[in-house]
Amino acid sequence: MTDQAFGSLELDANGYWNGRIKLDFFGTEKEVGLMIDSCYESQTEISERQKESFYSFLKKWPELQQTIVKEIIRYYNEEERFSYGPDDPEQAAAWWPEIDTVEEMRKWISLDSLVIESDKIVESCRAGKRCLYLLFSYQWAEDYDGNGIGIQLLNEEISQTGFQDIAF
């Protein structure tokens, strides 16, 4: 399918329309994955609500970037750092670098994908709020399962931070 807002998209076996979009990430244009939930194909077209979620996100994206990276710093330092890995203090220090600034964190993360929820989930679980997820990979420690970091945005505000699978 070709959509006017999202371009060329292919429906996968899990009910997601998949494509690629370009986003500016701190002054560097980056191509990232795009996944739009069709709720197991019950939603055969991209809805106006999903497009509105995307356009509202794009409008606020320049100012959201700093806030999102600060949230990743908080999540890293308060929830993930030293939560697994080697017991030896020297080895653990090598796994888990000190990261306290946006500039430092930008060196350790990569924005991989944007996921937009289906209308059905938005209506039943999100009280109609626009919902999308940003999925990041990272370079610290060892990412055993490739689950990276996911941030849920409701009406362009951070609602939840965790592993990438919060989007699914």
mmCIF file of C-alpha atoms in Angstrom:
data_model
loop_
_atom_site.group_PDB
_atom_site.id
_atom_site.type_symbol
_atom_site.label_atom_id
_atom_site.label_comp_id
_atom_site.label_asym_id
_atom_site.label_seq_id
_atom_site.Cartn_x
_atom_site.Cartn_y
_atom_site.Cartn_z
ATOM 1 C CA MET A 1 0.000 0.000 0.000
ATOM 2 C CA THR A 2 1.113 3.548 -0.614
ATOM 3 C CA ASP A 3 -0.184 6.087 1.867
ATOM 4 C CA GLN A 4 -0.021 9.833 1.247
ATOM 5 C CA ALA A 5 1.319 10.554 4.754
ATOM 6 C CA PHE A 6 3.625 7.545 5.233
ATOM 7 C CA GLY A 7 4.650 6.475 1.745
ATOM 8 C CA SER A 8 5.163 2.826 0.829
ATOM 9 C CA LEU A 9 3.991 0.369 3.494
ATOM 10 C CA GLU A 10 3.804 -3.411 3.651
ATOM 11 C CA LEU A 11 1.530 -5.390 5.940
ATOM 12 C CA ASP A 12 3.377 -8.050 7.954
ATOM 13 C CA ALA A 13 2.064 -11.313 9.444
ATOM 14 C CA ASN A 14 1.567 -9.628 12.841
ATOM 15 C CA GLY A 15 -0.813 -6.967 11.534
ATOM 16 C CA TYR A 16 1.579 -4.014 11.316
ATOM 17 C CA TRP A 17 2.035 -1.740 8.332
ATOM 18 C CA ASN A 18 5.819 -1.338 7.979
ATOM 19 C CA GLY A 19 7.782 1.381 6.255
ATOM 20 C CA ARG A 20 10.603 3.866 6.757
ATOM 21 C CA ILE A 21 10.549 7.573 7.584
ATOM 22 C CA LYS A 22 13.197 10.239 7.967
ATOM 23 C CA LEU A 23 13.459 12.112 11.261
ATOM 24 C CA ASP A 24 15.860 14.785 12.357
ATOM 25 C CA PHE A 25 17.582 13.571 15.535
ATOM 26 C CA PHE A 26 19.583 16.430 17.066
ATOM 27 C CA GLY A 27 20.480 17.931 13.697
ATOM 28 C CA THR A 28 21.164 14.675 11.870
ATOM 29 C CA GLU A 29 18.572 13.248 9.527
ATOM 30 C CA LYS A 30 18.056 9.580 10.300
ATOM 31 C CA GLU A 31 15.969 6.963 8.552
ATOM 32 C CA VAL A 32 14.006 4.927 11.082
ATOM 33 C CA GLY A 33 11.515 2.108 10.932
ATOM 34 C CA LEU A 34 7.812 2.878 11.029
ATOM 35 C CA MET A 35 5.219 0.421 12.303
ATOM 36 C CA ILE A 36 1.503 1.220 12.257
ATOM 37 C CA ASP A 37 -0.733 -1.234 14.094
ATOM 38 C CA SER A 38 -3.747 -2.476 12.135
ATOM 39 C CA CYS A 39 -4.913 -4.583 15.098
ATOM 40 C CA TYR A 40 -4.454 -7.897 13.303
ATOM 41 C CA GLU A 41 -5.741 -6.583 9.992
ATOM 42 C CA SER A 42 -9.164 -5.563 11.346
ATOM 43 C CA GLN A 43 -8.179 -2.020 10.414
ATOM 44 C CA THR A 44 -7.496 -2.181 6.675
ATOM 45 C CA GLU A 45 -6.508 1.458 6.170
ATOM 46 C CA ILE A 46 -4.376 3.945 8.072
ATOM 47 C CA SER A 47 -6.870 5.985 10.078
ATOM 48 C CA GLU A 48 -7.148 9.729 10.410
ATOM 49 C CA ARG A 49 -6.435 9.314 14.134
ATOM 50 C CA GLN A 50 -3.148 7.527 13.351
ATOM 51 C CA LYS A 51 -2.193 10.257 10.887
ATOM 52 C CA GLU A 52 -3.101 12.894 13.486
ATOM 53 C CA SER A 53 -0.885 11.094 16.040
ATOM 54 C CA PHE A 54 1.985 11.162 13.549
ATOM 55 C CA TYR A 55 1.556 14.812 12.536
ATOM 56 C CA SER A 56 1.125 15.966 16.157
ATOM 57 C CA PHE A 57 4.301 14.088 17.067
ATOM 58 C CA LEU A 58 6.235 15.638 14.158
ATOM 59 C CA LYS A 59 5.109 19.132 15.167
ATOM 60 C CA LYS A 60 6.434 18.666 18.728
ATOM 61 C CA TRP A 61 9.436 16.474 17.868
ATOM 62 C CA PRO A 62 12.044 19.286 17.826
ATOM 63 C CA GLU A 63 11.239 20.245 21.434
ATOM 64 C CA LEU A 64 10.560 16.666 22.594
ATOM 65 C CA GLN A 65 14.044 15.364 21.800
ATOM 66 C CA GLN A 66 15.784 16.883 24.839
ATOM 67 C CA THR A 67 13.001 15.698 27.158
ATOM 68 C CA ILE A 68 13.114 12.164 25.749
ATOM 69 C CA VAL A 69 16.893 11.840 26.067
ATOM 70 C CA LYS A 70 16.721 13.176 29.644
ATOM 71 C CA GLU A 71 14.110 10.498 30.370
ATOM 72 C CA ILE A 72 16.422 7.822 28.939
ATOM 73 C CA ILE A 73 19.203 9.121 31.225
ATOM 74 C CA ARG A 74 16.865 8.869 34.210
ATOM 75 C CA TYR A 75 15.733 5.378 33.216
ATOM 76 C CA TYR A 76 19.304 4.214 32.628
ATOM 77 C CA ASN A 77 20.632 5.524 35.942
ATOM 78 C CA GLU A 78 17.655 4.640 38.145
ATOM 79 C CA GLU A 79 16.346 1.414 36.656
ATOM 80 C CA GLU A 80 18.758 -0.307 34.298
ATOM 81 C CA ARG A 81 22.324 0.518 35.343
ATOM 82 C CA PHE A 82 23.903 -2.342 37.317
ATOM 83 C CA SER A 83 20.650 -4.359 37.163
ATOM 84 C CA TYR A 84 22.489 -7.266 35.530
ATOM 85 C CA GLY A 85 25.939 -8.105 34.257
ATOM 86 C CA PRO A 86 29.256 -8.990 35.870
ATOM 87 C CA ASP A 87 29.629 -9.085 39.643
ATOM 88 C CA ASP A 88 33.215 -7.849 39.532
ATOM 89 C CA PRO A 89 33.149 -4.059 40.206
ATOM 90 C CA GLU A 90 35.750 -3.258 37.531
ATOM 91 C CA GLN A 91 33.958 -5.290 34.880
ATOM 92 C CA ALA A 92 30.608 -3.827 35.919
ATOM 93 C CA ALA A 93 32.032 -0.302 35.592
ATOM 94 C CA ALA A 94 33.123 -1.127 32.029
ATOM 95 C CA TRP A 95 29.625 -2.413 31.217
ATOM 96 C CA TRP A 96 27.799 0.510 32.761
ATOM 97 C CA PRO A 97 29.418 3.871 31.916
ATOM 98 C CA GLU A 98 28.520 7.019 33.809
ATOM 99 C CA ILE A 99 26.022 8.912 31.669
ATOM 100 C CA ASP A 100 24.644 12.136 33.063
ATOM 101 C CA THR A 101 24.185 14.549 30.145
ATOM 102 C CA VAL A 102 22.159 14.635 26.959
ATOM 103 C CA GLU A 103 25.368 14.903 24.935
ATOM 104 C CA GLU A 104 26.820 11.781 26.587
ATOM 105 C CA MET A 105 23.607 9.790 26.153
ATOM 106 C CA ARG A 106 23.309 10.698 22.472
ATOM 107 C CA LYS A 107 26.592 8.818 21.938
ATOM 108 C CA TRP A 108 25.146 5.640 23.492
ATOM 109 C CA ILE A 109 21.675 5.405 21.925
ATOM 110 C CA SER A 110 20.219 5.133 18.466
ATOM 111 C CA LEU A 111 16.624 5.874 17.482
ATOM 112 C CA ASP A 112 15.445 2.800 15.584
ATOM 113 C CA SER A 113 11.674 2.907 15.146
ATOM 114 C CA LEU A 114 8.412 4.729 15.610
ATOM 115 C CA VAL A 115 5.294 2.651 16.380
ATOM 116 C CA ILE A 116 1.744 4.022 16.107
ATOM 117 C CA GLU A 117 -1.048 2.179 17.937
ATOM 118 C CA SER A 118 -4.274 1.021 16.328
ATOM 119 C CA ASP A 119 -7.516 2.910 16.819
ATOM 120 C CA LYS A 120 -8.999 -0.090 18.630
ATOM 121 C CA ILE A 121 -6.297 -0.040 21.331
ATOM 122 C CA VAL A 122 -6.344 3.758 21.598
ATOM 123 C CA GLU A 123 -10.103 3.719 22.178
ATOM 124 C CA SER A 124 -10.174 0.815 24.636
ATOM 125 C CA CYS A 125 -6.927 1.360 26.574
ATOM 126 C CA ARG A 126 -5.753 4.957 26.127
ATOM 127 C CA ALA A 127 -9.011 6.901 26.625
ATOM 128 C CA GLY A 128 -8.715 8.195 23.060
ATOM 129 C CA LYS A 129 -5.323 9.849 23.594
ATOM 130 C CA ARG A 130 -2.897 9.868 20.676
ATOM 131 C CA CYS A 131 -0.382 7.088 21.307
ATOM 132 C CA LEU A 132 2.935 6.252 19.742
ATOM 133 C CA TYR A 133 6.203 4.699 20.824
ATOM 134 C CA LEU A 134 9.846 5.532 20.178
ATOM 135 C CA LEU A 135 12.187 2.538 20.175
ATOM 136 C CA PHE A 136 15.913 2.935 20.836
ATOM 137 C CA SER A 137 18.858 0.569 20.759
ATOM 138 C CA TYR A 138 21.851 1.165 23.010
ATOM 139 C CA GLN A 139 25.561 0.361 23.183
ATOM 140 C CA TRP A 140 26.199 -0.111 26.907
ATOM 141 C CA ALA A 141 26.382 -3.534 28.584
ATOM 142 C CA GLU A 142 25.201 -6.469 26.541
ATOM 143 C CA ASP A 143 21.693 -6.393 25.164
ATOM 144 C CA TYR A 144 20.875 -10.064 25.623
ATOM 145 C CA ASP A 145 17.546 -10.040 23.844
ATOM 146 C CA GLY A 146 17.785 -6.963 21.596
ATOM 147 C CA ASN A 147 14.992 -5.346 23.573
ATOM 148 C CA GLY A 148 16.474 -1.837 23.889
ATOM 149 C CA ILE A 149 14.479 1.058 25.354
ATOM 150 C CA GLY A 150 10.919 2.040 24.511
ATOM 151 C CA ILE A 151 9.157 5.282 25.343
ATOM 152 C CA GLN A 152 5.391 5.613 25.166
ATOM 153 C CA LEU A 153 4.021 9.051 24.307
ATOM 154 C CA LEU A 154 0.383 9.915 25.020
ATOM 155 C CA ASN A 155 -0.633 13.193 23.415
ATOM 156 C CA GLU A 156 3.087 13.859 22.848
ATOM 157 C CA GLU A 157 3.986 13.548 26.531
ATOM 158 C CA ILE A 158 6.064 10.759 28.063
ATOM 159 C CA SER A 159 3.753 8.278 29.718
ATOM 160 C CA GLN A 160 5.935 5.198 30.185
ATOM 161 C CA THR A 161 9.553 4.122 29.739
ATOM 162 C CA GLY A 162 10.802 0.548 29.673
ATOM 163 C CA PHE A 163 12.041 -2.096 27.306
ATOM 164 C CA GLN A 164 11.036 -1.838 23.644
ATOM 165 C CA ASP A 165 8.389 -4.515 24.067
ATOM 166 C CA ILE A 166 6.114 -1.993 25.830
ATOM 167 C CA ALA A 167 5.036 -1.127 22.289
ATOM 168 C CA PHE A 168 3.715 -4.614 21.559
#
